[in-house]
Each structure stands twice: as structure tokens, then as C-alpha cells.
Amino acid sequence: MCGIIGYAGHRPAVPVVVEGLRRLEYRGYDSAGVAFAGHDGLHVLRAKGKLAALEERLAGEVITTATCAMGHTRWATHGVPAERNAHPHTSNDGRLALVHNGIIENYQEIKSRLTAAGYVFHSETDTEVLVNLIAEKRKTAPSLLEAFAAALREAHGAYAVCLMDTDAPGSILAARMSAPLLFGLGTGENFVASDIPAFLPYTRQVIFLEDGEIVRATANGYEILRLADLSPVQREAQTIQWDMQAAQKGGYRHFMLKEIFEQPRVITDGLAGRLDNAGGQQACSVLLPELDDLPVPERLHIVACGTSYHSGLWGRHLLEEWAGLPVQVEIASEFRYREGLALGQKDMVLVISQSGETADTLAALRIARERGVQTLGLCNVVGSSIAREASAVIYTQAGPEISVASTKAMCSQMLMLALMALYWAQRRGSMDSQARQARLSQLESLPALLDAALPDMHATARQLARKYAQADSFFYLGRGHCFPLALEGALKLKELSYIHAEGYAAGEMKHGPIALIDPDFPTFTLALDDTLFPKVRSNIVEVQARQGKVIALSNPGMDLSVDDLWLVPPLPAPLAGFVALPALQLFSYEMADYLGKDVDQPRNLAKSVTVE
Ligand code: M6R
């Protein structure tokens, strides 16, 4: 949801900010804007559409030698994507400019008050209301900082904001509340941004700001203050270990394709340091020291959104089968409003989130904490809100995922869920060591297996995408551990190619959805070699009896007659999901690319959903 960058330094600031916005564009891309401090006051330039439109606008302008600037790339919450709603927004007196990520829930009420006081609004945004509230507070506050803090104390909701002032052209003020904001500590230059890649070419020193904190920065100094009373906060900077190469396309046509092909490496990295062979050749136990101090839960509630939710559904099978844990999986936006939610004191809430900033998932985590229940975060982004607020966190170590569609993150979540299931099985004694070792060696075999299989899978995906590109709708069917993958396949197809797709439990089709089947409504079925294969095959026959075309993702040697049989290397269930997942991802990727869609930045979406 919206990307923010602020810069105070010694370089020409606008190119630094625009370059930073380019690396934040995955967060939102319906409009963009910059503000910079010139000798003649603040300049604001905005444009509807992707960053390229703003760059065109900037090309026609004489960019001053400003060394302080800020920028924003937007995902609309209030008001349609349009230049008037793009950030930065300025105060009526023209002295202040503000960029904002989040939602000010009480903005209507504040707007009415300001309107009565004579303020005029040119956009539909809550941000324009906030910047004018700061301007109003400034009339009586002893300093801009105090006016900024006073206005933010009145604003309810989520925000990460950055403010510039005509009267202090070399400094930026920023603050966060339930939306991500980081401080980048450079040499003779400082940054604030929604995500690390925005400033990574310039510094690896990062301070993770907490909710209710303000940072005031110039080129040569900064201070972090508590919003509540402006008291100072001391916090060490952390050094980021990964580099820009990890956040670049590396020769692939799209980030999504690169990230799909990174999955073998993600598994290798995820297993590193997690397996103990106790001096022998073969891994025999799982090391998850993050969980050592937590009791084994009596019941696990997995809460997440989107693809992370599908990982949770998949992980349930392993946690139940291997560790014998009772597991419930719920969508975070539902979980957080469950009036009768029953949480036992020995339960654990596991929240899964690639970004670690998803508003609904974070809210679910906070509810669990308020209820005194142990919480565990499974996150990719180090230092994210969920990672910091959970009782314990396991990092998925997938590296930066830039494409809006989540791919390698799901693979890394599945891997960690498998390790958690084995780890708890160890502690509960619910699986004998031979079975555990067999699972571990299957996991260890995955990177090589996938490396070898991915090029062929890509070729098949391309061929099938061309064959089925005219379809308006798709079913994705699966049973057992393949049902969550069917949901994920359908999500990927709709979010990337805008083709309607439904994921269904194969056995549920006959209870209604099968009415939709006709020769133009194809079905993509996961028919892997597992105990449920005969049931899935019967469901395929039911579809075929209604003249439905079927693509089946299966393994060699399975007795199956379908329109398109897509064979992938076999692996015992449920780990076969690691092979099925990239097949589904590649099919959607190829479909979207063939149809000319914007693969890495699909319409209407944003990578990190920090609003409800
Ligand atoms: O960062 P999170 O894992 O919490 O994000 C959850 C969903 O927003 C995300 O998985 C979304 O569904 C993706 N667009 C899927 O590709």
C-alpha cells in the first residue's frame, strides 16, 4: 500500500527519490509524486499512472539542485487514481507538503472542522486533511515538530507520513503508526522509506521505527522521538545483509519469473542451519531454536491472508498428520472480528505474512496477544511489524520478493511449516525417527529436483497457456494437501491474467459448481500420485461427462485420460506440493504474459496491504 521515501543529504535529491520510488513501485502504482525544496520554496510535481508518467513530467521541469526531497507512489484508498489525489499534498498556505501511507479513519470529522475554519480541499484524500490539520496546529504550537505531533495525536488509524516545510528546506519529519517506516542512516545523508530497497544503494544501516515514533532528519543528524511526549528514543541501527542484486531482475523478463526460478535456492537457504545430523551422514532432527522456549501448543490457530493463508491451509495437513496437533486456519480479516473466538491459554496463534505488515494479519496477532495467547510470526521481511510484535518469529529467508504476486514466499512458508511440523513431532514423539529422516531427506532432495524440472515445466506452462488463453473462466480442483494448491492456482490466475478462476475441493464440485461446466470452461486438476488419486480421477470423469476440458497435473504412470496431461516428477505427498506449486505459478505467469498483462504489477493490487 503506497510507497514513501524521504531524503535529506548532499546529492541531487530528486533523482535519489525517483530511483527509490522505482524500487517501491510494487507497493502501489496508480499515481506518483515528489516534493523538493528549492531556493524559492517547496515544489510539488505529481502524475496519474505509473512512475514513468511522473518521470515524463519531471523531464520537462528544471529540477533545482535541491538536496532534500520526498516522494510517494500510491495505491488508492480515498479518491480515484487521479493527479489531484496523488501525493504529496500541500497545506492551504503552501508551506507544508505531506506524503502518507495508510488511512486516517476520522478524517471526515477533522475535515468538517477545518472546512468550517475556512480550509479548502482540492482532493478526496485523508492526507490533504492531515496536512491542513498540521498547518492549523502550527498557528499556535511552539514549533513545527509540536504541531506535527499534535495533529498526529488527533488522527486515528494507520499512517506512515513524511512532511516537508518551506521554512526548513533541508529537513524532513516522519512518523509511523501501524504502517511500515524505516530510517536509513547514511554518511552525510539520511533517509526514511517504506521499505529497505528504496535506499539500499546508499546505506545498509537501518533503524526500524516503532509505532508512535517520530524521526526528524537532516543531512548530518537525526533524532527519534516518542509521539506521546516528544521524549527521545535511543535505538541501534542494524546492518542489512542482502544487496541490491537480490532486488533486481537478473536477466529474467519479470521479477515473478525470477522469483519462481529462485525456489530451489529458497529451499536450500531455508534448510541451512535447520537440520542436525548428530554426527552422521543423514539429517535426523530439525533445529528451530526460535521455538525451544515456547511450550508445544495444545491447539494451533493459523491466521493469514491471500497466498499466506493458502500456505497455512497446506501446512495444516502436515501439522496434523506429523505432529498430531489440532489446527485451525482462518483468514485474518474474519478472525479479527470473530465475536465468539475461543482461544485457550495453551493455544498458539501462528500468523503468516510475507511482508509482515498486512493490516488484518497484524490486527489478528494483536488480538491474540491481548488475550494472553502465545503468538508466533512466520515472516519474510526482517524487522517488520509482525516480526517484532509476535512472541517469537521464524524468518522464511526467501529474500526480497518484488513481484506483487507472491511465489517464492509461499514456497518458503511451506518449507518452514514442514520444518515446524517435524520439530513439534520430535518434541511430542508423534513420529518415529525413521519416518522423520525420510521426510528430511525428501526435503533435502527438493532443490536439485526442482532445478532440473523447472525449465521443462516452464516450457509446458507456455504451451498450455497459449492453448487455453481464450478461456473466460477456469476451475482449479484438488483434494487433501492439493486443495490449498488449487486455491492458490486460481488466485494466481485471476490476479495476474484477470481470468475468472475458482479453486474448489474436487469433491465439492458436484454440490453446485459443476453446473458451470461446458466445453468453454476448462478445469485444471491436481491429480498427483497420492491416496486420494482415485477420488480425484472420479471427479475428473464427472467434469468430462459434462464436456468440460481438463488439464491434469500428475505424475508419470498414473492411469488418467484428459485433454492435457502435465507430468511432473513424483514426490511423496504432501511434499509433492513443492513441485506442483511452481507449475501453477508458471501457468499463470505465462497466461498473463501471453495476454499482455502487467505481470509484476497487476491492476488494482499492491504488494503490502497495510489497510483493512
Ligand atoms: O504479505 P502477506 O503475506 O501478509 O500478504 C498477504 C496477501 O496480501 C498476499 O499473499 C496476496 O494475496 C498476493 N497478491 C498473492 O499473490
PDB file of N, CA, C and O and ligand atoms in Angstrom, residues 305-308 352-358 361 404-406 413 488 491-492 495 605-609, ligand 1:
ATOM      1  N   CYS A 305      -3.558 -14.016   5.236  1.00  0.00           N
ATOM      2  CA  CYS A 305      -4.359 -13.537   4.094  1.00  0.00           C
ATOM      3  C   CYS A 305      -3.748 -14.053   2.784  1.00  0.00           C
ATOM      4  O   CYS A 305      -2.541 -14.275   2.700  1.00  0.00           O
ATOM      5  N   GLY A 306      -4.604 -14.149   1.780  1.00  0.00           N
ATOM      6  CA  GLY A 306      -4.142 -14.419   0.412  1.00  0.00           C
ATOM      7  C   GLY A 306      -3.304 -15.682   0.323  1.00  0.00           C
ATOM      8  O   GLY A 306      -3.633 -16.746   0.864  1.00  0.00           O
ATOM      9  N   THR A 307      -2.193 -15.549  -0.356  1.00  0.00           N
ATOM     10  CA  THR A 307      -1.306 -16.697  -0.570  1.00  0.00           C
ATOM     11  C   THR A 307      -0.799 -17.257   0.754  1.00  0.00           C
ATOM     12  O   THR A 307      -0.665 -18.479   0.916  1.00  0.00           O
ATOM     13  N   SER A 308      -0.535 -16.379   1.711  1.00  0.00           N
ATOM     14  CA  SER A 308      -0.036 -16.861   3.008  1.00  0.00           C
ATOM     15  C   SER A 308      -1.101 -17.725   3.692  1.00  0.00           C
ATOM     16  O   SER A 308      -0.778 -18.678   4.415  1.00  0.00           O
ATOM     17  N   ILE A 352       0.979 -15.825   9.504  1.00  0.00           N
ATOM     18  CA  ILE A 352       1.898 -15.985   8.371  1.00  0.00           C
ATOM     19  C   ILE A 352       1.774 -14.755   7.479  1.00  0.00           C
ATOM     20  O   ILE A 352       0.661 -14.375   7.088  1.00  0.00           O
ATOM     21  N   SER A 353       2.887 -14.138   7.181  1.00  0.00           N
ATOM     22  CA  SER A 353       2.843 -12.957   6.316  1.00  0.00           C
ATOM     23  C   SER A 353       4.202 -12.731   5.679  1.00  0.00           C
ATOM     24  O   SER A 353       5.202 -12.594   6.374  1.00  0.00           O
ATOM     25  N   GLN A 354       4.228 -12.695   4.364  1.00  0.00           N
ATOM     26  CA  GLN A 354       5.476 -12.389   3.669  1.00  0.00           C
ATOM     27  C   GLN A 354       5.978 -11.024   4.097  1.00  0.00           C
ATOM     28  O   GLN A 354       7.117 -10.893   4.541  1.00  0.00           O
ATOM     29  N   SER A 355       5.128 -10.026   3.988  1.00  0.00           N
ATOM     30  CA  SER A 355       5.552  -8.642   4.267  1.00  0.00           C
ATOM     31  C   SER A 355       5.714  -8.375   5.753  1.00  0.00           C
ATOM     32  O   SER A 355       6.472  -7.507   6.160  1.00  0.00           O
ATOM     33  N   GLY A 356       4.945  -9.104   6.563  1.00  0.00           N
ATOM     34  CA  GLY A 356       4.936  -8.827   7.999  1.00  0.00           C
ATOM     35  C   GLY A 356       4.208  -7.539   8.336  1.00  0.00           C
ATOM     36  O   GLY A 356       4.275  -7.060   9.474  1.00  0.00           O
ATOM     37  N   GLU A 357       3.514  -6.950   7.346  1.00  0.00           N
ATOM     38  CA  GLU A 357       2.842  -5.678   7.582  1.00  0.00           C
ATOM     39  C   GLU A 357       1.361  -5.725   7.241  1.00  0.00           C
ATOM     40  O   GLU A 357       0.691  -4.702   7.341  1.00  0.00           O
ATOM     41  N   THR A 358       0.846  -6.846   6.803  1.00  0.00           N
ATOM     42  CA  THR A 358      -0.553  -6.918   6.378  1.00  0.00           C
ATOM     43  C   THR A 358      -1.468  -6.531   7.553  1.00  0.00           C
ATOM     44  O   THR A 358      -1.407  -7.146   8.625  1.00  0.00           O
ATOM     45  N   THR A 361      -3.674  -9.173   9.312  1.00  0.00           N
ATOM     46  CA  THR A 361      -2.885 -10.201   9.998  1.00  0.00           C
ATOM     47  C   THR A 361      -2.267  -9.619  11.263  1.00  0.00           C
ATOM     48  O   THR A 361      -2.244 -10.266  12.324  1.00  0.00           O
ATOM     49  N   VAL A 404       4.378  -8.412  -7.335  1.00  0.00           N
ATOM     50  CA  VAL A 404       3.206  -8.306  -6.453  1.00  0.00           C
ATOM     51  C   VAL A 404       2.617  -9.690  -6.171  1.00  0.00           C
ATOM     52  O   VAL A 404       2.177  -9.980  -5.059  1.00  0.00           O
ATOM     53  N   ALA A 405       2.633 -10.545  -7.176  1.00  0.00           N
ATOM     54  CA  ALA A 405       2.131 -11.911  -6.954  1.00  0.00           C
ATOM     55  C   ALA A 405       3.162 -12.690  -6.144  1.00  0.00           C
ATOM     56  O   ALA A 405       4.327 -12.761  -6.503  1.00  0.00           O
ATOM     57  N   SER A 406       2.709 -13.266  -5.081  1.00  0.00           N
ATOM     58  CA  SER A 406       3.611 -13.976  -4.186  1.00  0.00           C
ATOM     59  C   SER A 406       3.903 -15.370  -4.740  1.00  0.00           C
ATOM     60  O   SER A 406       2.982 -16.120  -5.086  1.00  0.00           O
ATOM     61  N   GLN A 413       7.338 -20.403   2.963  1.00  0.00           N
ATOM     62  CA  GLN A 413       6.408 -20.619   4.089  1.00  0.00           C
ATOM     63  C   GLN A 413       6.102 -22.098   4.233  1.00  0.00           C
ATOM     64  O   GLN A 413       6.065 -22.645   5.351  1.00  0.00           O
ATOM     65  N   GLU A 488      -4.636 -21.672  -4.525  1.00  0.00           N
ATOM     66  CA  GLU A 488      -3.530 -20.790  -4.884  1.00  0.00           C
ATOM     67  C   GLU A 488      -3.414 -20.657  -6.408  1.00  0.00           C
ATOM     68  O   GLU A 488      -3.177 -19.565  -6.931  1.00  0.00           O
ATOM     69  N   LEU A 491      -6.048 -18.268  -7.467  1.00  0.00           N
ATOM     70  CA  LEU A 491      -5.714 -16.886  -7.079  1.00  0.00           C
ATOM     71  C   LEU A 491      -4.673 -16.311  -8.036  1.00  0.00           C
ATOM     72  O   LEU A 491      -4.794 -15.171  -8.504  1.00  0.00           O
ATOM     73  N   LYS A 492      -3.667 -17.098  -8.340  1.00  0.00           N
ATOM     74  CA  LYS A 492      -2.613 -16.611  -9.233  1.00  0.00           C
ATOM     75  C   LYS A 492      -3.188 -16.276 -10.607  1.00  0.00           C
ATOM     76  O   LYS A 492      -2.849 -15.263 -11.192  1.00  0.00           O
ATOM     77  N   GLU A 495      -5.398 -13.026 -10.360  1.00  0.00           N
ATOM     78  CA  GLU A 495      -4.728 -11.758 -10.061  1.00  0.00           C
ATOM     79  C   GLU A 495      -3.780 -11.330 -11.177  1.00  0.00           C
ATOM     80  O   GLU A 495      -3.542 -10.135 -11.362  1.00  0.00           O
ATOM     81  N   LEU A 605      -3.878  -3.974  -7.547  1.00  0.00           N
ATOM     82  CA  LEU A 605      -3.245  -4.674  -6.413  1.00  0.00           C
ATOM     83  C   LEU A 605      -2.099  -3.869  -5.823  1.00  0.00           C
ATOM     84  O   LEU A 605      -1.650  -2.893  -6.392  1.00  0.00           O
ATOM     85  N   ALA A 606      -1.631  -4.304  -4.682  1.00  0.00           N
ATOM     86  CA  ALA A 606      -0.418  -3.762  -4.072  1.00  0.00           C
ATOM     87  C   ALA A 606       0.241  -4.905  -3.329  1.00  0.00           C
ATOM     88  O   ALA A 606      -0.422  -5.853  -2.909  1.00  0.00           O
ATOM     89  N   LYS A 607       1.536  -4.814  -3.173  1.00  0.00           N
ATOM     90  CA  LYS A 607       2.267  -5.913  -2.570  1.00  0.00           C
ATOM     91  C   LYS A 607       1.966  -6.057  -1.087  1.00  0.00           C
ATOM     92  O   LYS A 607       1.818  -7.151  -0.565  1.00  0.00           O
ATOM     93  N   SER A 608       1.908  -4.926  -0.418  1.00  0.00           N
ATOM     94  CA  SER A 608       1.798  -4.990   1.027  1.00  0.00           C
ATOM     95  C   SER A 608       0.512  -4.274   1.417  1.00  0.00           C
ATOM     96  O   SER A 608       0.377  -3.078   1.168  1.00  0.00           O
ATOM     97  N   VAL A 609      -0.442  -5.017   1.961  1.00  0.00           N
ATOM     98  CA  VAL A 609      -1.776  -4.451   2.169  1.00  0.00           C
ATOM     99  C   VAL A 609      -1.887  -3.947   3.614  1.00  0.00           C
ATOM    100  O   VAL A 609      -2.300  -4.676   4.509  1.00  0.00           O
TER     101      VAL A 609
HETATM  102  O1  M6R B   1       2.478 -10.029   2.987  1.00  0.00           O
HETATM  103  P1  M6R B   1       1.397 -11.072   3.229  1.00  0.00           P
HETATM  104  O2  M6R B   1       1.890 -12.444   3.057  1.00  0.00           O
HETATM  105  O3  M6R B   1       0.701 -10.868   4.542  1.00  0.00           O
HETATM  106  O4  M6R B   1       0.342 -10.768   2.088  1.00  0.00           O
HETATM  107  C1  M6R B   1      -0.864 -11.471   2.041  1.00  0.00           C
HETATM  108  C2  M6R B   1      -1.583 -11.242   0.734  1.00  0.00           C
HETATM  109  O5  M6R B   1      -1.860  -9.882   0.559  1.00  0.00           O
HETATM  110  C3  M6R B   1      -0.767 -11.732  -0.478  1.00  0.00           C
HETATM  111  O6  M6R B   1      -0.407 -13.067  -0.343  1.00  0.00           O
HETATM  112  C4  M6R B   1      -1.594 -11.547  -1.756  1.00  0.00           C
HETATM  113  O7  M6R B   1      -2.684 -12.413  -1.774  1.00  0.00           O
HETATM  114  C5  M6R B   1      -0.739 -11.731  -3.008  1.00  0.00           C
HETATM  115  N1  M6R B   1      -1.157 -10.811  -4.024  1.00  0.00           N
HETATM  116  C6  M6R B   1      -0.818 -13.072  -3.591  1.00  0.00           C
HETATM  117  O8  M6R B   1      -0.085 -13.213  -4.748  1.00  0.00           O
END
